[in-house]
mmCIF file of C-alpha atoms in Angstrom:
data_model
loop_
_atom_site.group_PDB
_atom_site.id
_atom_site.type_symbol
_atom_site.label_atom_id
_atom_site.label_comp_id
_atom_site.label_asym_id
_atom_site.label_seq_id
_atom_site.Cartn_x
_atom_site.Cartn_y
_atom_site.Cartn_z
ATOM 1 C CA GLU A 1 112.216 177.692 115.103
ATOM 2 C CA GLN A 2 109.936 180.164 113.339
ATOM 3 C CA LEU A 3 107.592 177.321 112.375
ATOM 4 C CA ILE A 4 107.054 176.411 116.020
ATOM 5 C CA GLY A 5 106.514 179.934 117.331
ATOM 6 C CA THR A 6 103.552 180.681 115.070
ATOM 7 C CA LEU A 7 102.010 177.222 115.031
ATOM 8 C CA SER A 8 98.587 176.735 116.552
ATOM 9 C CA ALA A 9 97.935 173.527 114.585
ATOM 10 C CA PRO A 10 99.818 171.393 112.072
ATOM 11 C CA LEU A 11 100.128 173.205 108.740
ATOM 12 C CA HIS A 12 99.114 170.249 106.587
ATOM 13 C CA ALA A 13 96.514 168.275 108.483
ATOM 14 C CA PRO A 14 95.839 164.751 107.185
ATOM 15 C CA SER A 15 92.574 163.897 105.451
ATOM 16 C CA LEU A 16 89.769 162.494 107.592
ATOM 17 C CA ALA A 17 90.252 158.977 106.214
ATOM 18 C CA MET A 18 93.964 159.066 106.950
ATOM 19 C CA GLU A 19 93.435 160.755 110.312
ATOM 20 C CA ALA A 20 91.953 157.569 111.802
ATOM 21 C CA GLU A 21 94.867 155.446 110.593
ATOM 22 C CA LEU A 22 97.485 157.926 111.840
ATOM 23 C CA LEU A 23 95.742 158.133 115.193
ATOM 24 C CA ALA A 24 95.698 154.323 115.429
ATOM 25 C CA VAL A 25 99.448 154.157 114.750
ATOM 26 C CA PHE A 26 100.078 156.983 117.229
ATOM 27 C CA GLU A 27 98.089 155.235 119.984
ATOM 28 C CA THR A 28 99.749 151.875 119.279
ATOM 29 C CA TYR A 29 103.247 153.311 119.583
ATOM 30 C CA CYS A 30 102.293 155.341 122.670
ATOM 31 C CA ARG A 31 101.355 152.109 124.427
ATOM 32 C CA PHE A 32 104.265 150.050 123.075
ATOM 33 C CA GLY A 33 106.831 148.964 125.640
ATOM 34 C CA GLY A 34 104.455 148.532 128.559
ATOM 35 C CA ASP A 35 103.893 152.244 129.058
ATOM 36 C CA SER A 36 100.464 153.721 128.436
ATOM 37 C CA GLY A 37 101.977 157.188 128.207
ATOM 38 C CA GLY A 38 101.018 160.271 130.143
ATOM 39 C CA GLY A 39 99.833 158.442 133.251
ATOM 40 C CA GLY A 40 96.724 157.171 131.480
ATOM 41 C CA LYS A 41 95.097 160.626 131.260
ATOM 42 C CA VAL A 42 96.420 161.794 127.906
ATOM 43 C CA LEU A 43 98.318 159.564 125.490
ATOM 44 C CA GLY A 44 101.883 160.632 124.867
ATOM 45 C CA MET A 45 104.635 159.279 122.617
ATOM 46 C CA THR A 46 108.198 159.126 123.885
ATOM 47 C CA SER A 47 111.198 159.932 121.719
ATOM 48 C CA ARG A 48 112.221 156.265 121.799
ATOM 49 C CA ASN A 49 108.842 155.184 120.423
ATOM 50 C CA PHE A 50 108.879 157.999 117.847
ATOM 51 C CA VAL A 51 112.202 156.717 116.488
ATOM 52 C CA LYS A 52 110.922 153.111 116.606
ATOM 53 C CA MET A 53 107.846 154.132 114.631
ATOM 54 C CA ALA A 54 110.076 155.835 112.045
ATOM 55 C CA LYS A 55 112.253 152.728 111.689
ATOM 56 C CA ASP A 56 109.289 150.350 111.499
ATOM 57 C CA THR A 57 107.498 152.422 108.864
ATOM 58 C CA GLY A 58 110.645 152.914 106.789
ATOM 59 C CA ILE A 59 110.806 156.708 106.848
ATOM 60 C CA ILE A 60 114.336 156.751 108.291
ATOM 61 C CA ASP A 61 117.065 157.053 105.643
ATOM 62 C CA LYS A 62 120.361 158.868 105.006
ATOM 63 C CA LYS A 63 118.772 162.323 105.043
ATOM 64 C CA LEU A 64 116.278 161.689 107.843
ATOM 65 C CA THR A 65 118.536 160.264 110.533
ATOM 66 C CA GLN A 66 117.848 159.405 114.152
ATOM 67 C CA THR A 67 119.470 162.705 115.145
ATOM 68 C CA VAL A 68 117.091 164.655 112.905
ATOM 69 C CA LEU A 69 114.172 162.703 114.397
ATOM 70 C CA ASP A 70 115.314 163.534 117.928
ATOM 71 C CA LEU A 71 115.659 167.228 117.066
ATOM 72 C CA SER A 72 112.229 167.269 115.400
ATOM 73 C CA PHE A 73 110.768 165.545 118.460
ATOM 74 C CA THR A 74 112.276 168.156 120.783
ATOM 75 C CA LYS A 75 111.098 171.094 118.660
ATOM 76 C CA ALA A 76 107.592 169.623 118.379
ATOM 77 C CA LYS A 77 107.528 168.957 122.123
ATOM 78 C CA ASN A 78 107.831 172.696 122.702
ATOM 79 C CA ALA A 79 104.867 173.445 120.405
ATOM 80 C CA ARG A 80 101.813 174.174 122.527
ATOM 81 C CA VAL A 81 99.142 172.557 120.385
ATOM 82 C CA GLY A 82 96.270 170.237 121.267
ATOM 83 C CA ARG A 83 96.019 168.924 124.814
ATOM 84 C CA TYR A 84 99.435 170.096 125.946
ATOM 85 C CA ILE A 85 101.177 167.606 128.240
ATOM 86 C CA ALA A 86 103.049 169.904 130.608
ATOM 87 C CA GLU A 87 106.380 168.921 132.141
ATOM 88 C CA THR A 88 106.716 165.571 130.354
ATOM 89 C CA LYS A 89 108.916 164.155 127.655
ATOM 90 C CA ARG A 90 106.023 163.049 125.479
ATOM 91 C CA LEU A 91 104.238 164.274 122.364
ATOM 92 C CA ASN A 92 100.483 164.527 122.145
ATOM 93 C CA TYR A 93 98.835 163.718 118.797
ATOM 94 C CA GLU A 94 98.942 167.287 117.480
ATOM 95 C CA GLN A 95 102.614 167.620 118.428
ATOM 96 C CA PHE A 96 103.228 164.282 116.682
ATOM 97 C CA LEU A 97 101.813 165.816 113.481
ATOM 98 C CA VAL A 98 104.062 168.853 114.000
ATOM 99 C CA ALA A 99 107.083 166.532 114.367
ATOM 100 C CA LEU A 100 106.149 164.878 111.058
ATOM 101 C CA GLU A 101 105.930 168.339 109.448
ATOM 102 C CA LEU A 102 109.406 169.181 110.724
ATOM 103 C CA CYS A 103 110.763 165.885 109.373
ATOM 104 C CA ALA A 104 109.132 166.576 105.997
ATOM 105 C CA LYS A 105 110.654 170.059 105.931
ATOM 106 C CA GLU A 106 114.094 168.604 106.706
ATOM 107 C CA LYS A 107 113.794 166.064 103.891
ATOM 108 C CA SER A 108 112.157 168.553 101.484
ATOM 109 C CA VAL A 109 109.053 166.454 100.912
ATOM 110 C CA SER A 110 105.412 167.073 101.715
ATOM 111 C CA SER A 111 104.102 165.924 105.056
ATOM 112 C CA GLN A 112 101.526 163.928 103.069
ATOM 113 C CA TYR A 113 104.412 161.615 102.083
ATOM 114 C CA TYR A 114 104.942 160.681 105.744
ATOM 115 C CA HIS A 115 101.226 160.506 106.454
ATOM 116 C CA ASP A 116 100.871 157.941 103.640
ATOM 117 C CA LYS A 117 103.814 155.807 104.766
ATOM 118 C CA ILE A 118 102.727 155.772 108.398
ATOM 119 C CA ALA A 119 99.045 155.180 107.630
ATOM 120 C CA ALA A 120 100.007 152.193 105.454
ATOM 121 C CA HIS A 121 101.630 150.715 108.565
ATOM 122 C CA ALA A 122 98.434 150.981 110.657
ATOM 123 C CA GLU A 123 97.596 147.266 110.508
ATOM 124 C CA ALA A 124 101.116 145.938 111.114
ATOM 125 C CA GLY A 125 101.918 147.547 114.466
ATOM 126 C CA PRO A 126 105.357 147.666 116.112
ATOM 127 C CA LYS A 127 107.947 145.109 115.043
ATOM 128 C CA VAL A 128 109.343 143.081 117.910
ATOM 129 C CA VAL A 129 112.733 141.457 117.421
ATOM 130 C CA ALA A 130 113.675 138.884 120.030
ATOM 131 C CA THR A 131 115.928 135.893 120.430
ATOM 132 C CA GLU A 132 114.836 132.333 121.034
ATOM 133 C CA ALA A 133 116.505 130.371 123.791
ATOM 134 C CA GLY A 134 118.582 127.443 122.607
ATOM 135 C CA TYR A 135 118.724 124.012 124.169
ATOM 136 C CA ASN A 136 120.426 123.876 127.565
ATOM 137 C CA LYS A 137 120.972 120.378 128.966
ATOM 138 C CA PHE A 138 120.995 121.583 132.566
ATOM 139 C CA HIS A 139 117.590 123.197 132.226
ATOM 140 C CA ASP A 140 115.822 121.192 129.533
ATOM 141 C CA ASP A 141 116.938 117.602 130.248
ATOM 142 C CA LYS A 142 114.964 116.549 133.334
ATOM 143 C CA SER A 143 117.020 113.355 133.737
ATOM 144 C CA THR A 144 120.058 115.416 134.768
ATOM 145 C CA PHE A 145 118.307 117.037 137.735
ATOM 146 C CA THR A 146 120.188 116.215 140.940
ATOM 147 C CA ALA A 147 118.006 117.982 143.458
ATOM 148 C CA ASN A 148 115.676 115.881 145.560
ATOM 149 C CA LEU A 149 113.007 118.347 146.606
ATOM 150 C CA ARG A 150 110.166 116.835 148.534
ATOM 151 C CA GLY A 151 107.641 118.574 150.681
ATOM 152 C CA SER A 152 107.939 117.561 154.329
#
């Protein structure tokens, strides 16, 4: 709580080279799921996409659980840094960096550790897991169609 009250910017900002990769990952996950975030004006990451990003990049483990991620998201959401997105449930980029700082503090590692893991994921993008439809004779076998639809 004390970290958030005095924060005007993330404590350990990423290097310029890593900044571009982190920003690319942030923007990708903001747009993932058919939602551009923030009504198109300012990009914003939802809690769902924050957790998805953590799972996809492999930073979630026994100590950094989904609950800890949700709490870090909520605390960072209340930090008024960067272009503050008022009255929404989204993080701007600076708040995203604050959330990573809070996660690093919880796990007792440097925030650089998370910056490295997330930046390494910049090219891959979100993982999409889906099922493939199996064969269905009523849909796939055209010889079993019984309808006689003709335009009149």
